[in-house]
Short mmCIF file of C-alpha atoms in Angstrom, two decimals:
data_model
loop_
_atom_site.label_atom_id
_atom_site.label_comp_id
_atom_site.label_asym_id
_atom_site.label_seq_id
_atom_site.Cartn_x
_atom_site.Cartn_y
_atom_site.Cartn_z
CA MET A 407 124.19 120.67 150.37
CA LYS A 408 125.53 117.96 148.07
CA SER A 409 122.81 115.55 149.19
CA LYS A 410 120.10 118.08 148.33
CA LYS A 411 121.58 118.58 144.84
CA PHE A 412 121.77 114.81 144.43
CA LEU A 413 118.11 114.36 145.42
CA PHE A 414 117.08 117.19 143.10
CA GLY A 415 118.94 115.49 140.26
CA ILE A 416 117.12 112.23 140.93
CA ALA A 417 113.77 114.03 140.93
CA VAL A 418 114.51 115.65 137.56
CA VAL A 419 115.53 112.31 136.05
CA LEU A 420 112.37 110.65 137.38
CA LEU A 421 110.18 113.39 135.90
CA MET A 422 111.89 112.98 132.54
CA MET A 423 111.33 109.22 132.67
CA ILE A 424 107.66 109.61 133.56
CA SER A 425 107.11 111.96 130.62
CA VAL A 426 108.21 109.31 128.14
CA LEU A 427 106.81 106.19 129.75
CA PRO A 428 104.41 104.21 127.50
CA GLY A 429 100.82 104.87 128.46
CA CYS A 430 101.50 108.43 129.61
CA ASN A 431 100.10 109.88 126.39
CA LYS A 432 99.09 113.51 126.49
CA GLU A 433 95.71 114.54 125.14
CA GLN A 434 95.64 114.80 121.37
CA GLN A 435 93.41 116.72 119.00
CA LEU A 436 92.23 116.18 115.48
CA ALA A 437 92.85 118.95 112.96
CA ILE A 438 91.15 118.28 109.64
CA PRO A 439 91.88 121.11 107.16
CA SER A 440 88.71 122.90 106.07
CA SER A 441 90.08 123.02 102.52
CA LEU A 442 89.57 119.27 102.12
CA SER A 443 86.45 117.75 100.62
CA SER A 444 84.59 114.99 102.43
CA TYR A 445 86.00 112.46 99.98
CA GLU A 446 89.55 113.74 100.52
CA VAL A 447 89.13 113.25 104.27
CA PHE A 448 88.18 109.64 103.64
CA ASN A 449 91.01 109.18 101.15
CA ARG A 450 93.64 110.38 103.62
CA THR A 451 92.13 108.13 106.30
CA ALA A 452 92.09 105.14 103.96
CA ASN A 453 95.75 105.70 103.10
CA ALA A 454 96.99 106.07 106.70
CA GLY A 455 98.43 102.56 106.45
CA PRO A 456 97.92 99.83 103.87
CA PRO A 457 95.34 101.39 101.51
CA VAL A 458 91.71 100.57 102.21
CA LEU A 459 89.97 99.99 98.89
CA ALA A 460 86.28 100.57 98.26
CA LEU A 461 83.99 99.78 95.36
CA ALA A 462 82.32 102.80 93.76
CA TYR A 463 78.99 100.96 93.91
CA PHE A 464 79.09 101.11 97.72
CA GLY A 465 79.96 104.80 98.04
CA GLY A 466 79.33 108.30 96.79
CA THR A 467 79.22 112.04 97.45
CA TRP A 468 76.14 114.19 97.83
CA SER A 469 75.60 117.95 98.08
CA ALA A 470 73.34 120.20 100.12
CA GLU A 471 70.79 120.09 97.30
CA ASP A 472 70.67 116.31 97.63
CA MET A 473 70.22 116.41 101.42
CA PRO A 474 66.42 115.83 101.43
CA SER A 475 66.79 112.55 99.52
CA TYR A 476 69.64 111.40 101.78
CA ILE A 477 68.03 112.32 105.09
CA TYR A 478 66.71 108.79 105.63
CA GLU A 479 70.27 107.50 105.44
CA LEU A 480 71.62 109.85 108.11
CA PRO A 481 71.52 109.27 111.87
CA GLN A 482 68.77 110.83 113.93
CA GLY A 483 69.68 114.31 115.16
CA VAL A 484 71.83 115.31 112.18
CA SER A 485 71.59 118.97 111.16
CA GLY A 486 71.17 120.25 107.61
CA GLU A 487 71.99 123.84 108.60
CA GLN A 488 75.03 125.14 106.68
CA PHE A 489 75.63 121.66 105.31
CA ILE A 490 77.90 121.64 102.22
CA GLU A 491 78.49 118.03 101.22
CA GLY A 492 78.80 114.48 102.44
CA PHE A 493 80.63 111.35 101.45
CA GLU A 494 79.66 107.81 102.46
CA VAL A 495 81.04 104.36 101.76
CA SER A 496 80.48 100.80 102.91
CA LEU A 497 83.65 98.70 103.15
CA LEU A 498 83.87 95.07 102.12
CA GLU A 499 85.74 92.41 104.05
CA PHE A 500 87.94 91.12 101.22
CA LEU A 501 89.26 94.62 100.45
CA TYR A 502 90.11 95.65 104.02
CA ILE A 503 93.66 95.42 105.33
CA LYS A 504 94.43 96.70 108.83
CA ARG A 505 97.22 99.12 109.57
CA ASN A 506 99.31 96.23 110.92
CA GLY A 507 99.05 94.51 107.54
CA GLU A 508 96.51 91.90 108.64
CA ARG A 509 93.95 90.96 106.00
CA ILE A 510 90.68 90.50 107.88
CA GLY A 511 88.99 88.02 105.53
CA ASP A 512 88.27 86.92 101.99
CA ARG A 513 84.49 87.14 101.76
CA GLU A 514 83.35 89.35 98.90
CA ASP A 515 79.74 89.58 100.09
CA LYS A 516 80.30 90.84 103.65
CA LEU A 517 80.42 94.45 104.82
CA VAL A 518 82.65 95.28 107.78
CA SER A 519 82.16 99.04 108.16
CA TYR A 520 80.11 102.02 107.03
CA ILE A 521 81.56 105.52 107.26
CA ALA A 522 80.07 108.93 106.45
CA ILE A 523 81.85 112.28 106.47
CA LEU A 524 79.75 115.46 106.60
CA LYS A 525 81.21 118.87 105.79
CA TYR A 526 79.68 122.12 107.03
CA ALA A 527 80.31 125.77 106.22
CA ASP A 528 81.79 126.46 109.66
CA THR A 529 82.89 124.80 112.88
CA GLU A 530 79.84 125.95 114.83
CA SER A 531 77.39 124.29 112.42
CA ALA A 532 79.39 121.06 112.47
CA GLU A 533 79.46 121.11 116.26
CA ARG A 534 75.68 121.59 116.44
CA SER A 535 75.18 118.57 114.21
CA PHE A 536 77.67 116.57 116.29
CA ILE A 537 75.80 117.43 119.49
CA GLY A 538 72.40 116.80 117.87
CA ILE A 539 73.40 113.31 116.73
CA SER A 540 75.01 112.49 120.04
CA GLU A 541 72.01 113.56 122.10
CA ALA A 542 69.45 111.91 119.81
CA GLN A 543 71.39 108.64 119.85
CA GLY A 544 72.18 108.75 123.56
CA PHE A 545 75.91 108.45 122.91
CA GLN A 546 78.51 108.53 125.66
CA ASN A 547 81.76 110.45 125.92
CA LEU A 548 84.84 108.43 125.08
CA THR A 549 88.57 109.15 125.08
CA TYR A 550 90.54 106.99 122.67
CA GLU A 551 94.30 107.45 122.33
CA GLY A 552 93.89 110.92 123.80
CA ILE A 553 91.14 111.91 121.35
CA THR A 554 87.73 112.91 122.72
CA LEU A 555 84.77 111.52 120.80
CA ARG A 556 81.36 109.89 121.34
CA ASN A 557 80.29 106.31 120.95
CA GLY A 558 77.27 104.05 121.16
CA THR A 559 75.66 101.12 119.38
CA HIS A 560 74.17 100.92 115.91
CA ALA A 561 71.35 98.49 115.19
CA LEU A 562 70.71 97.50 111.58
CA ASP A 563 67.52 98.80 109.99
CA PRO A 564 66.90 96.52 107.00
CA ASP A 565 64.42 98.88 105.36
CA GLU A 566 64.40 98.46 101.60
CA ALA A 567 65.64 102.06 101.26
CA ARG A 568 68.80 101.10 103.17
CA ALA A 569 69.93 98.22 101.00
CA TRP A 570 73.44 98.10 102.52
CA GLU A 571 71.87 97.26 105.90
CA ALA A 572 70.39 93.98 104.73
CA TYR A 573 71.15 91.40 107.41
CA GLU A 574 72.89 89.04 105.03
CA LEU A 575 75.57 91.64 104.32
CA TRP A 576 76.70 91.84 107.96
CA ASP A 577 77.80 89.27 110.53
CA GLU A 578 76.11 91.13 113.39
CA SER A 579 72.86 93.08 113.66
CA THR A 580 74.29 95.45 116.30
CA MET A 581 77.77 96.96 116.24
CA PRO A 582 79.91 99.80 117.70
CA PHE A 583 79.13 103.31 116.46
CA TYR A 584 81.64 106.18 116.71
CA LEU A 585 81.07 109.91 116.24
CA ILE A 586 83.83 112.50 115.75
CA HIS A 587 83.84 116.27 115.31
CA SER A 588 86.81 118.20 113.96
CA GLY A 589 86.57 121.70 112.54
CA CYS A 590 84.01 121.78 109.75
CA PHE A 591 83.58 118.01 109.70
CA VAL A 592 81.46 115.41 111.44
CA ILE A 593 82.54 111.80 110.95
CA TYR A 594 80.45 108.83 111.98
CA PHE A 595 81.04 105.17 111.36
CA TYR A 596 80.00 101.76 112.60
CA GLY A 597 80.93 98.17 111.89
CA ARG A 598 82.90 95.21 113.13
CA ASP A 599 84.70 96.03 116.37
CA ASP A 600 88.25 95.40 115.15
CA VAL A 601 87.63 97.33 111.93
CA THR A 602 86.14 100.39 113.62
CA LYS A 603 89.09 100.48 116.03
CA ASP A 604 91.43 100.31 113.06
CA MET A 605 89.50 103.14 111.40
CA LEU A 606 89.88 105.23 114.56
CA ASP A 607 93.63 104.62 114.46
CA ARG A 608 93.76 105.67 110.82
CA ILE A 609 91.89 108.92 111.52
CA ILE A 610 94.28 109.74 114.38
CA VAL A 611 97.35 108.98 112.25
CA ALA A 612 95.99 111.07 109.37
CA PHE A 613 94.81 114.11 111.35
CA GLY A 614 96.07 113.90 114.92
CA VAL A 615 98.21 116.73 116.28
#
């Protein structure tokens, strides 16, 4: 009888150890409050670590009324149904500091990431846009730090209407592209591999539950 209790005690201890072992992370979710604006979502993300600064010239907010003039800037498959507002910004190398405190470079004329945050009137509309973009772009499912998202590759399109995609502003012409849906929001961003991973970490720190 004592041996059975002893073995049971060992089993309980082992289960407790397994539950806290590094790498045994349970699935997480993102919970972005619907009360936030698209800019506020970016601001919280940018401040989830050493602040990420951005120049006003490289960013801005637009409303549903502005959607037709911004449609060429949005990824294929995006939905305008129940769209409320969007915020976009391109991030420069010399202003970006990773969450670990590493400054990634000093060049003032190089972009390292582009991020856009779309807000919709309800979760269903945001989800439809998320699915539309994902299917149109041929994105794949990805789980990162327990968060489910989609990813693919973005290729620069140096059309004169997309000035921030001029080849001389980027080190690479193709780069990782990530797509996230949470509540009323769709977030998509692309850029240098280490920067986009850092941006993912910031989003999880800011809104992960």
